[in-house]
Tab-separated table of C-alpha atoms and ligand atoms in Angstrom:
chain	number	residue	atom	x	y	z
A	1	MET	CA	-36.607	-41.239	-183.527
A	2	PRO	CA	-33.566	-43.759	-184.707
A	3	ARG	CA	-35.148	-46.040	-187.330
A	4	ALA	CA	-34.136	-49.521	-188.069
A	5	PHE	CA	-34.834	-51.901	-190.993
A	6	ILE	CA	-35.206	-55.365	-190.128
A	7	THR	CA	-35.125	-58.321	-192.656
A	8	GLY	CA	-36.539	-61.285	-191.497
A	9	ILE	CA	-39.285	-59.818	-189.206
A	10	THR	CA	-41.651	-62.562	-189.497
A	11	GLY	CA	-38.934	-64.980	-188.001
A	12	GLN	CA	-37.948	-65.832	-184.402
A	13	ASP	CA	-35.648	-63.024	-183.927
A	14	GLY	CA	-37.030	-60.572	-186.330
A	15	GLN	CA	-39.791	-60.278	-183.670
A	16	HIS	CA	-37.737	-60.447	-180.705
A	17	LEU	CA	-35.937	-57.693	-181.914
A	18	ALA	CA	-38.724	-55.649	-183.244
A	19	GLU	CA	-40.010	-55.839	-179.382
A	20	PHE	CA	-36.642	-54.886	-177.695
A	21	LEU	CA	-35.854	-52.040	-180.345
A	22	HIS	CA	-39.643	-50.589	-179.641
A	23	THR	CA	-38.716	-50.342	-175.974
A	24	GLN	CA	-35.711	-48.137	-177.100
A	25	GLY	CA	-37.831	-45.580	-178.997
A	26	TYR	CA	-37.060	-46.791	-182.273
A	27	ASP	CA	-39.284	-46.530	-185.710
A	28	ILE	CA	-39.279	-49.652	-186.871
A	29	TYR	CA	-39.739	-51.121	-190.786
A	30	GLY	CA	-39.944	-54.974	-191.680
A	31	MET	CA	-39.185	-56.266	-194.685
A	32	VAL	CA	-41.738	-58.780	-196.203
A	33	LYS	CA	-41.026	-61.122	-198.804
A	34	GLY	CA	-44.020	-62.646	-201.291
A	35	GLN	CA	-47.094	-60.946	-202.420
A	36	ASN	CA	-49.566	-62.586	-199.204
A	37	ASN	CA	-46.844	-63.571	-196.863
A	38	PRO	CA	-48.998	-65.771	-194.130
A	39	ARG	CA	-46.187	-65.088	-191.328
A	40	MET	CA	-47.214	-61.295	-191.403
A	41	THR	CA	-50.656	-61.925	-189.442
A	42	VAL	CA	-48.649	-62.724	-186.195
A	43	VAL	CA	-46.590	-59.464	-187.054
A	44	ARG	CA	-49.511	-57.365	-187.900
A	45	GLU	CA	-51.349	-58.443	-184.603
A	46	GLU	CA	-48.393	-58.754	-182.116
A	47	PHE	CA	-46.218	-55.879	-183.543
A	48	PRO	CA	-48.857	-53.090	-184.767
A	49	TYR	CA	-45.872	-50.652	-184.695
A	50	VAL	CA	-43.715	-52.506	-186.987
A	51	GLU	CA	-44.137	-50.943	-190.843
A	52	PRO	CA	-43.912	-53.395	-193.435
A	53	VAL	CA	-41.932	-53.098	-196.432
A	54	PRO	CA	-41.800	-55.330	-199.213
A	55	GLY	CA	-38.392	-56.840	-200.433
A	56	ASP	CA	-36.769	-59.910	-200.909
A	57	LEU	CA	-33.046	-61.114	-200.634
A	58	ALA	CA	-32.795	-62.526	-204.077
A	59	ASP	CA	-33.516	-59.027	-205.372
A	60	LEU	CA	-31.126	-56.412	-204.892
A	61	PRO	CA	-33.365	-53.275	-206.665
A	62	SER	CA	-36.164	-54.547	-204.274
A	63	LEU	CA	-33.398	-54.065	-201.386
A	64	VAL	CA	-32.365	-50.698	-202.623
A	65	LYS	CA	-35.812	-49.350	-202.867
A	66	ALA	CA	-36.779	-50.527	-199.430
A	67	LEU	CA	-33.608	-48.809	-197.811
A	68	GLU	CA	-34.297	-45.387	-199.901
A	69	GLN	CA	-37.737	-45.454	-198.927
A	70	THR	CA	-37.165	-46.329	-194.856
A	71	GLN	CA	-33.871	-44.169	-194.533
A	72	PRO	CA	-32.627	-46.502	-191.527
A	73	ASP	CA	-30.086	-45.786	-189.394
A	74	GLU	CA	-29.759	-49.375	-188.320
A	75	VAL	CA	-29.955	-52.443	-190.893
A	76	TYR	CA	-30.460	-55.743	-188.942
A	77	ASN	CA	-29.725	-58.536	-191.786
A	78	LEU	CA	-31.807	-61.628	-189.923
A	79	GLY	CA	-33.406	-63.147	-193.222
A	80	ALA	CA	-32.168	-66.413	-194.288
A	81	ILE	CA	-32.951	-69.839	-195.070
A	82	SER	CA	-32.272	-70.543	-191.540
A	83	PHE	CA	-32.973	-74.610	-191.216
A	84	VAL	CA	-29.652	-76.544	-191.473
A	85	ALA	CA	-31.754	-79.960	-192.974
A	86	LEU	CA	-33.650	-77.785	-195.474
A	87	SER	CA	-30.062	-76.725	-196.484
A	88	PHE	CA	-28.895	-80.020	-197.704
A	89	ASN	CA	-32.174	-80.622	-199.962
A	90	GLN	CA	-32.026	-77.106	-200.917
A	91	ALA	CA	-28.405	-76.093	-201.162
A	92	GLU	CA	-28.482	-73.442	-203.894
A	93	LEU	CA	-31.336	-71.901	-202.530
A	94	THR	CA	-29.614	-71.521	-199.666
A	95	ALA	CA	-26.312	-70.360	-200.637
A	96	ASN	CA	-28.520	-67.568	-202.838
A	97	ILE	CA	-30.181	-66.120	-199.414
A	98	THR	CA	-28.141	-66.916	-196.425
A	99	GLY	CA	-25.239	-66.243	-198.632
A	100	LEU	CA	-25.396	-64.266	-201.399
A	101	GLY	CA	-28.550	-62.197	-200.017
A	102	VAL	CA	-25.822	-60.694	-197.459
A	103	LEU	CA	-23.683	-59.243	-200.288
A	104	ARG	CA	-26.994	-57.643	-201.707
A	105	MET	CA	-27.837	-56.524	-198.365
A	106	LEU	CA	-24.121	-54.587	-198.097
A	107	GLU	CA	-24.610	-53.465	-201.848
A	108	ALA	CA	-28.098	-51.804	-201.019
A	109	VAL	CA	-26.422	-50.176	-197.758
A	110	ARG	CA	-23.307	-49.278	-199.875
A	111	MET	CA	-25.255	-47.695	-202.257
A	112	VAL	CA	-28.072	-45.819	-200.099
A	113	GLY	CA	-25.547	-45.109	-197.806
A	114	GLY	CA	-27.545	-42.932	-195.020
A	115	ALA	CA	-26.476	-39.090	-194.218
A	116	THR	CA	-22.520	-38.486	-194.911
A	117	ASN	CA	-22.589	-37.748	-190.609
A	118	ASN	CA	-24.791	-40.841	-189.973
A	119	PRO	CA	-23.622	-43.620	-192.101
A	120	ILE	CA	-26.251	-46.689	-191.960
A	121	ARG	CA	-24.852	-49.604	-189.463
A	122	PHE	CA	-25.340	-53.211	-190.457
A	123	TYR	CA	-25.999	-55.890	-188.305
A	124	GLN	CA	-25.457	-59.828	-189.918
A	125	ALA	CA	-26.372	-62.961	-188.075
A	126	SER	CA	-23.863	-64.863	-188.523
A	127	SER	CA	-23.961	-68.458	-186.808
A	128	SER	CA	-22.361	-70.769	-184.745
A	129	GLU	CA	-22.820	-73.693	-187.847
A	130	MET	CA	-19.788	-71.883	-189.124
A	131	PHE	CA	-17.443	-74.040	-186.779
A	132	GLY	CA	-19.073	-77.219	-187.720
A	133	LYS	CA	-16.180	-79.730	-187.070
A	134	VAL	CA	-14.615	-77.531	-184.700
A	135	ARG	CA	-11.047	-76.959	-184.045
A	136	GLU	CA	-10.989	-75.432	-180.715
A	137	THR	CA	-13.242	-75.829	-177.687
A	138	PRO	CA	-14.913	-73.201	-176.444
A	139	GLN	CA	-15.084	-71.414	-179.965
A	140	THR	CA	-13.838	-67.542	-179.800
A	141	GLU	CA	-14.302	-64.875	-182.469
A	142	ARG	CA	-10.888	-66.208	-183.620
A	143	THR	CA	-11.563	-69.845	-184.199
A	144	PRO	CA	-11.131	-71.047	-187.692
A	145	PHE	CA	-14.374	-72.208	-189.481
A	146	HIS	CA	-14.867	-75.560	-190.964
A	147	PRO	CA	-18.730	-75.502	-191.964
A	148	ARG	CA	-20.714	-79.081	-191.939
A	149	SER	CA	-23.599	-78.116	-194.185
A	150	PRO	CA	-24.782	-75.793	-196.937
A	151	TYR	CA	-26.476	-73.693	-194.382
A	152	GLY	CA	-22.816	-73.230	-192.450
A	153	CYS	CA	-20.964	-72.815	-195.903
A	154	ALA	CA	-23.400	-69.943	-196.801
A	155	LYS	CA	-23.013	-68.104	-193.527
A	156	VAL	CA	-18.922	-68.333	-193.884
A	157	PHE	CA	-19.565	-66.435	-197.084
A	158	GLY	CA	-21.756	-64.074	-195.416
A	159	HIS	CA	-19.382	-63.458	-192.655
A	160	ASP	CA	-16.615	-63.147	-194.638
A	161	ILE	CA	-17.853	-60.380	-197.235
A	162	VAL	CA	-19.190	-58.615	-193.670
A	163	VAL	CA	-15.565	-58.326	-192.849
A	164	ASN	CA	-14.368	-57.294	-196.452
A	165	TYR	CA	-16.862	-54.734	-196.996
A	166	ARG	CA	-16.067	-53.135	-193.481
A	167	GLU	CA	-12.213	-53.240	-194.393
A	168	SER	CA	-12.560	-52.496	-198.180
A	169	TYR	CA	-15.568	-49.796	-197.772
A	170	ASP	CA	-15.108	-48.407	-194.415
A	171	LEU	CA	-18.733	-49.461	-193.533
A	172	PHE	CA	-19.914	-50.014	-189.655
A	173	ALA	CA	-20.910	-53.690	-190.124
A	174	CYS	CA	-20.644	-55.953	-187.519
A	175	SER	CA	-21.494	-59.836	-187.571
A	176	GLY	CA	-22.644	-61.753	-184.483
A	177	ILE	CA	-21.797	-65.398	-183.942
A	178	LEU	CA	-25.060	-66.425	-182.349
A	179	PHE	CA	-24.996	-70.023	-181.128
A	180	ASN	CA	-28.325	-71.605	-180.933
A	181	HIS	CA	-30.984	-69.541	-179.342
A	182	GLU	CA	-34.902	-70.618	-178.471
A	183	GLY	CA	-37.607	-69.539	-177.093
A	184	PRO	CA	-41.745	-69.659	-177.742
A	185	ARG	CA	-41.380	-67.944	-181.068
A	186	ARG	CA	-39.194	-70.623	-182.530
A	187	GLY	CA	-40.333	-72.375	-185.558
A	188	LEU	CA	-41.806	-75.763	-185.045
A	189	GLU	CA	-39.077	-77.670	-187.449
A	190	PHE	CA	-36.264	-76.822	-185.217
A	191	VAL	CA	-35.371	-79.460	-182.222
A	192	THR	CA	-36.225	-77.321	-179.314
A	193	ARG	CA	-39.804	-76.374	-180.143
A	194	LYS	CA	-40.398	-79.754	-182.122
A	195	VAL	CA	-39.917	-81.366	-178.370
A	196	THR	CA	-41.594	-78.683	-176.637
A	197	ASN	CA	-44.815	-78.382	-178.612
A	198	ALA	CA	-44.802	-82.483	-178.868
A	199	VAL	CA	-44.626	-82.692	-175.097
A	200	ALA	CA	-47.637	-80.480	-174.814
A	201	ARG	CA	-49.576	-82.164	-177.434
A	202	ILE	CA	-48.819	-85.986	-175.584
A	203	LYS	CA	-49.772	-84.298	-172.024
A	204	LEU	CA	-52.948	-83.152	-173.869
A	205	GLY	CA	-53.545	-86.586	-175.161
A	206	LEU	CA	-53.202	-84.971	-179.116
A	207	GLN	CA	-50.012	-86.820	-179.983
A	208	GLN	CA	-48.478	-90.338	-179.028
A	209	GLU	CA	-45.031	-90.090	-179.947
A	210	LEU	CA	-42.272	-88.083	-180.567
A	211	VAL	CA	-39.587	-88.860	-183.146
A	212	LEU	CA	-35.976	-87.494	-182.894
A	213	GLY	CA	-32.737	-87.912	-184.684
A	214	ASN	CA	-29.407	-88.126	-182.324
A	215	LEU	CA	-30.036	-87.882	-178.946
A	216	ASP	CA	-26.692	-87.045	-177.857
A	217	SER	CA	-26.238	-84.301	-180.212
A	218	LYS	CA	-25.270	-81.265	-177.684
A	219	ARG	CA	-25.872	-77.451	-178.493
A	220	ASP	CA	-25.187	-74.480	-176.757
A	221	TRP	CA	-28.398	-72.868	-176.504
A	222	GLY	CA	-30.127	-69.467	-175.201
A	223	TYR	CA	-32.945	-67.203	-175.192
A	224	ALA	CA	-33.593	-65.449	-178.102
A	225	GLY	CA	-34.974	-62.156	-175.976
A	226	ASP	CA	-31.576	-62.294	-174.396
A	227	TYR	CA	-29.702	-62.519	-177.686
A	228	VAL	CA	-31.412	-59.892	-179.649
A	229	LYS	CA	-30.022	-57.369	-177.166
A	230	ALA	CA	-26.241	-58.158	-177.816
A	231	MET	CA	-27.051	-57.498	-181.785
A	232	TRP	CA	-28.231	-53.994	-180.787
A	233	LEU	CA	-25.294	-53.413	-178.594
A	234	MET	CA	-23.327	-54.237	-181.221
A	235	LEU	CA	-24.595	-51.376	-183.377
A	236	GLN	CA	-24.212	-48.808	-180.310
A	237	GLN	CA	-20.218	-49.174	-180.313
A	238	ASP	CA	-17.823	-46.973	-181.622
A	239	GLN	CA	-16.267	-49.339	-183.488
A	240	PRO	CA	-18.099	-52.014	-185.886
A	241	ASP	CA	-16.331	-55.832	-184.481
A	242	ASP	CA	-17.608	-59.378	-184.667
A	243	TYR	CA	-19.046	-60.760	-181.222
A	244	VAL	CA	-19.288	-64.823	-180.035
A	245	VAL	CA	-22.778	-64.425	-178.649
A	246	ALA	CA	-23.400	-67.685	-176.230
A	247	THR	CA	-24.180	-69.180	-172.881
A	248	GLY	CA	-20.602	-71.057	-172.517
A	249	GLU	CA	-23.010	-74.338	-171.261
A	250	THR	CA	-23.566	-77.009	-173.376
A	251	HIS	CA	-26.878	-79.858	-173.016
A	252	SER	CA	-28.015	-82.165	-175.250
A	253	ILE	CA	-30.922	-83.033	-176.889
A	254	GLU	CA	-31.892	-85.955	-174.213
A	255	GLU	CA	-31.648	-83.170	-171.366
A	256	LEU	CA	-33.838	-80.938	-172.956
A	257	VAL	CA	-36.163	-84.193	-173.797
A	258	THR	CA	-36.048	-85.096	-169.946
A	259	LEU	CA	-36.714	-81.098	-168.693
A	260	ALA	CA	-39.215	-80.981	-171.150
A	261	PHE	CA	-41.579	-83.865	-170.346
A	262	ALA	CA	-40.198	-83.522	-166.513
A	263	GLU	CA	-41.893	-79.424	-166.693
A	264	ALA	CA	-45.295	-81.457	-168.157
A	265	GLY	CA	-45.364	-83.732	-165.202
A	266	ILE	CA	-44.482	-86.994	-167.205
A	267	ASP	CA	-41.428	-88.660	-166.027
A	268	ASP	CA	-41.492	-91.744	-168.399
A	269	TRP	CA	-40.517	-89.940	-171.778
A	270	GLN	CA	-38.666	-93.155	-173.011
A	271	ARG	CA	-42.040	-94.385	-173.324
A	272	TYR	CA	-42.786	-91.453	-175.795
A	273	VAL	CA	-39.457	-91.051	-177.890
A	274	ARG	CA	-38.304	-93.049	-180.656
A	275	GLN	CA	-35.123	-92.231	-182.753
A	276	ASP	CA	-35.078	-92.630	-186.204
A	277	PRO	CA	-32.035	-92.115	-188.451
A	278	LYS	CA	-33.722	-90.335	-190.881
A	279	PHE	CA	-33.432	-87.288	-188.919
A	280	PHE	CA	-29.420	-87.665	-188.470
A	281	ARG	CA	-27.384	-85.014	-190.106
A	282	PRO	CA	-25.355	-86.101	-193.219
A	283	ALA	CA	-22.866	-84.535	-191.677
A	284	GLU	CA	-22.896	-83.616	-187.754
A	285	VAL	CA	-20.935	-81.224	-186.377
A	286	ASP	CA	-18.959	-81.509	-183.465
A	287	LEU	CA	-19.297	-79.811	-179.799
A	288	LEU	CA	-20.343	-76.316	-180.374
A	289	ILE	CA	-19.778	-74.211	-177.135
A	290	GLY	CA	-19.146	-70.740	-177.490
A	291	ASP	CA	-16.813	-68.420	-175.296
A	292	PRO	CA	-18.657	-65.221	-175.007
A	293	SER	CA	-16.088	-63.388	-172.910
A	294	LYS	CA	-15.527	-60.560	-176.087
A	295	ALA	CA	-19.349	-59.903	-175.736
A	296	ARG	CA	-19.242	-59.748	-171.669
A	297	GLU	CA	-16.084	-57.646	-171.497
A	298	LYS	CA	-16.937	-55.120	-174.117
A	299	LEU	CA	-20.631	-55.190	-174.569
A	300	GLY	CA	-21.080	-55.512	-171.108
A	301	TRP	CA	-23.827	-58.570	-172.409
A	302	LYS	CA	-24.705	-61.744	-170.776
A	303	PRO	CA	-27.520	-64.402	-171.013
A	304	GLU	CA	-30.289	-63.726	-168.382
A	305	VAL	CA	-32.686	-66.729	-168.848
A	306	ASP	CA	-30.725	-70.374	-168.111
A	307	PHE	CA	-31.294	-73.673	-169.973
A	308	PRO	CA	-33.965	-74.873	-167.438
A	309	SER	CA	-36.256	-71.734	-167.396
A	310	LEU	CA	-36.143	-71.636	-171.152
A	311	VAL	CA	-37.268	-74.915	-171.475
A	312	LYS	CA	-39.949	-74.193	-168.781
A	313	MET	CA	-41.059	-71.333	-170.673
A	314	MET	CA	-41.348	-73.133	-173.763
A	315	VAL	CA	-43.555	-76.162	-172.372
A	316	GLU	CA	-45.593	-73.641	-170.720
A	317	HIS	CA	-46.180	-71.539	-173.867
A	318	ASP	CA	-47.074	-74.986	-176.109
A	319	LEU	CA	-49.471	-75.932	-173.440
A	320	ARG	CA	-51.397	-72.972	-173.397
A	321	ILE	CA	-51.794	-72.413	-177.364
A	322	GLU	CA	-52.221	-76.678	-177.683
A	323	SER	CA	-55.124	-76.364	-174.668
A	324	ALA	CA	-56.794	-73.558	-176.095
A	325	LYS	CA	-57.134	-75.358	-180.065
A	326	ILE	CA	-59.089	-78.053	-177.955
A	327	ARG	CA	-61.181	-75.953	-175.857
B	1	NAP	P1	-36.422	-67.956	-188.660
B	1	NAP	O1	-37.106	-68.047	-187.636
B	1	NAP	O2	-36.059	-69.188	-189.757
B	1	NAP	O3	-36.538	-66.518	-189.723
B	1	NAP	C1	-35.811	-66.784	-190.885
B	1	NAP	C2	-36.591	-65.237	-191.339
B	1	NAP	O4	-35.524	-65.577	-193.037
B	1	NAP	C3	-38.171	-65.340	-191.932
B	1	NAP	O5	-38.679	-64.163	-191.893
B	1	NAP	C4	-37.944	-65.340	-193.796
B	1	NAP	O6	-39.148	-64.829	-193.985
B	1	NAP	C5	-36.960	-64.693	-193.909
B	1	NAP	N1	-36.566	-64.877	-195.453
B	1	NAP	C6	-36.386	-66.372	-195.771
B	1	NAP	N2	-36.076	-66.334	-197.172
B	1	NAP	C7	-36.135	-64.868	-197.406
B	1	NAP	C8	-35.775	-64.035	-198.591
B	1	NAP	N3	-35.399	-64.562	-199.724
B	1	NAP	N4	-35.561	-62.657	-198.228
B	1	NAP	C9	-36.035	-62.083	-197.268
B	1	NAP	N5	-36.146	-62.657	-196.106
B	1	NAP	C10	-36.236	-63.943	-196.067
B	1	NAP	O7	-34.722	-67.537	-187.981
B	1	NAP	P2	-34.389	-67.071	-186.811
B	1	NAP	O8	-34.105	-67.861	-186.013
B	1	NAP	O9	-35.483	-65.642	-186.421
B	1	NAP	O10	-33.090	-66.707	-187.299
B	1	NAP	C11	-32.500	-65.086	-187.894
B	1	NAP	C12	-31.247	-65.065	-188.230
B	1	NAP	O11	-30.214	-65.337	-187.097
B	1	NAP	C13	-30.965	-65.869	-189.530
B	1	NAP	O12	-30.462	-65.635	-190.608
B	1	NAP	C14	-30.438	-67.012	-188.839
B	1	NAP	O13	-29.730	-68.045	-190.052
B	1	NAP	C15	-29.502	-66.447	-187.940
B	1	NAP	N6	-29.165	-67.684	-186.545
B	1	NAP	C16	-30.315	-68.165	-185.956
B	1	NAP	C17	-29.891	-68.767	-184.968
B	1	NAP	C18	-30.689	-69.488	-183.990
B	1	NAP	O14	-30.275	-70.322	-182.863
B	1	NAP	N7	-32.070	-68.778	-184.061
B	1	NAP	C19	-28.405	-69.180	-184.639
B	1	NAP	C20	-27.300	-68.371	-185.337
B	1	NAP	C21	-27.704	-67.780	-186.173
B	1	NAP	P3	-40.220	-66.078	-194.370
B	1	NAP	O15	-41.158	-65.897	-193.484
B	1	NAP	O16	-41.069	-65.208	-195.355
B	1	NAP	O17	-40.131	-67.082	-194.844
């Protein structure tokens, strides 16, 4: 059986990826940070086939030990401080985990290596936030980076160091430049889930208002379950490379809000939504739209779930879990 090692197993993508790799017959090892990580309860319950392995992206020896112990064929580095707003407040931590963490993981891969005829293949979770103040639209693998947050800056370092290690040490290392992807497992701090969860709570009379930042911000939003397949496909190719993974469509926060409230049967969403400058970013990114042509042509990848279906899936999920809480 092929063996996969995933950092960020307690996050949205780690869970989707574990679910997908399980269907492909993998042995799956998930790196868990901390001595009693509260988010592991969900992983243990929903993904009993994932074997937890201790480790932290701030601690190189723990990464080396984890790879020595698990001897993976494929490493997926999804662990990061991933919330842009937090990165403005904890910029040094973000640089250390989201940026330098990639370097440490690559060093661990280089040290442990894997069998000579089957070297470890490495996937890095790069981000559309690297494009920030965009130089062209839509963005491709060749679009220059201009990050607009400490998170984006850390991701640029992570991306560049992957390219550098691939060229310097001949590692099979790929980066997926993923545009926003969401789903019911998205953290409540992210705007899509914040909206769908608030809509469910408002519908059930548990919450009175939803406070948001800039309603005009636009994003290229896809479904996380589709995006993890692109990660896997990258590591199945003959040559390592970098790919933009996106839908090629863009939608505003206002569209998201309108669709989410309508899904819950509420048409006058303006009654419940208030804008607060506190939630505006110090530096906003421009219009992010990805051009996924290369992923489509070389990986045969395309998104399956469209934006309205994604919003519907998330609202239905949040209505279910919020109703269960009051039963
Ligand atoms: P997420 O839900 O926020 O998960 C982040 C994961 O990183 C969590 O499992 C977290 O573990 C782990 N982590 C944090 N600090 C760590 C450390 N010091 N050592 C090891 N692990 C650590 O993020 P996601 O949405 O699944 O995204 C996965 C990756 O893709 C991230 O790198 C993200 O930046 C990138 N990305 C995401 C998107 C998107 O739209 N979702 C788009 C582009 C790129 P704890 O639970 O222990 O904190």
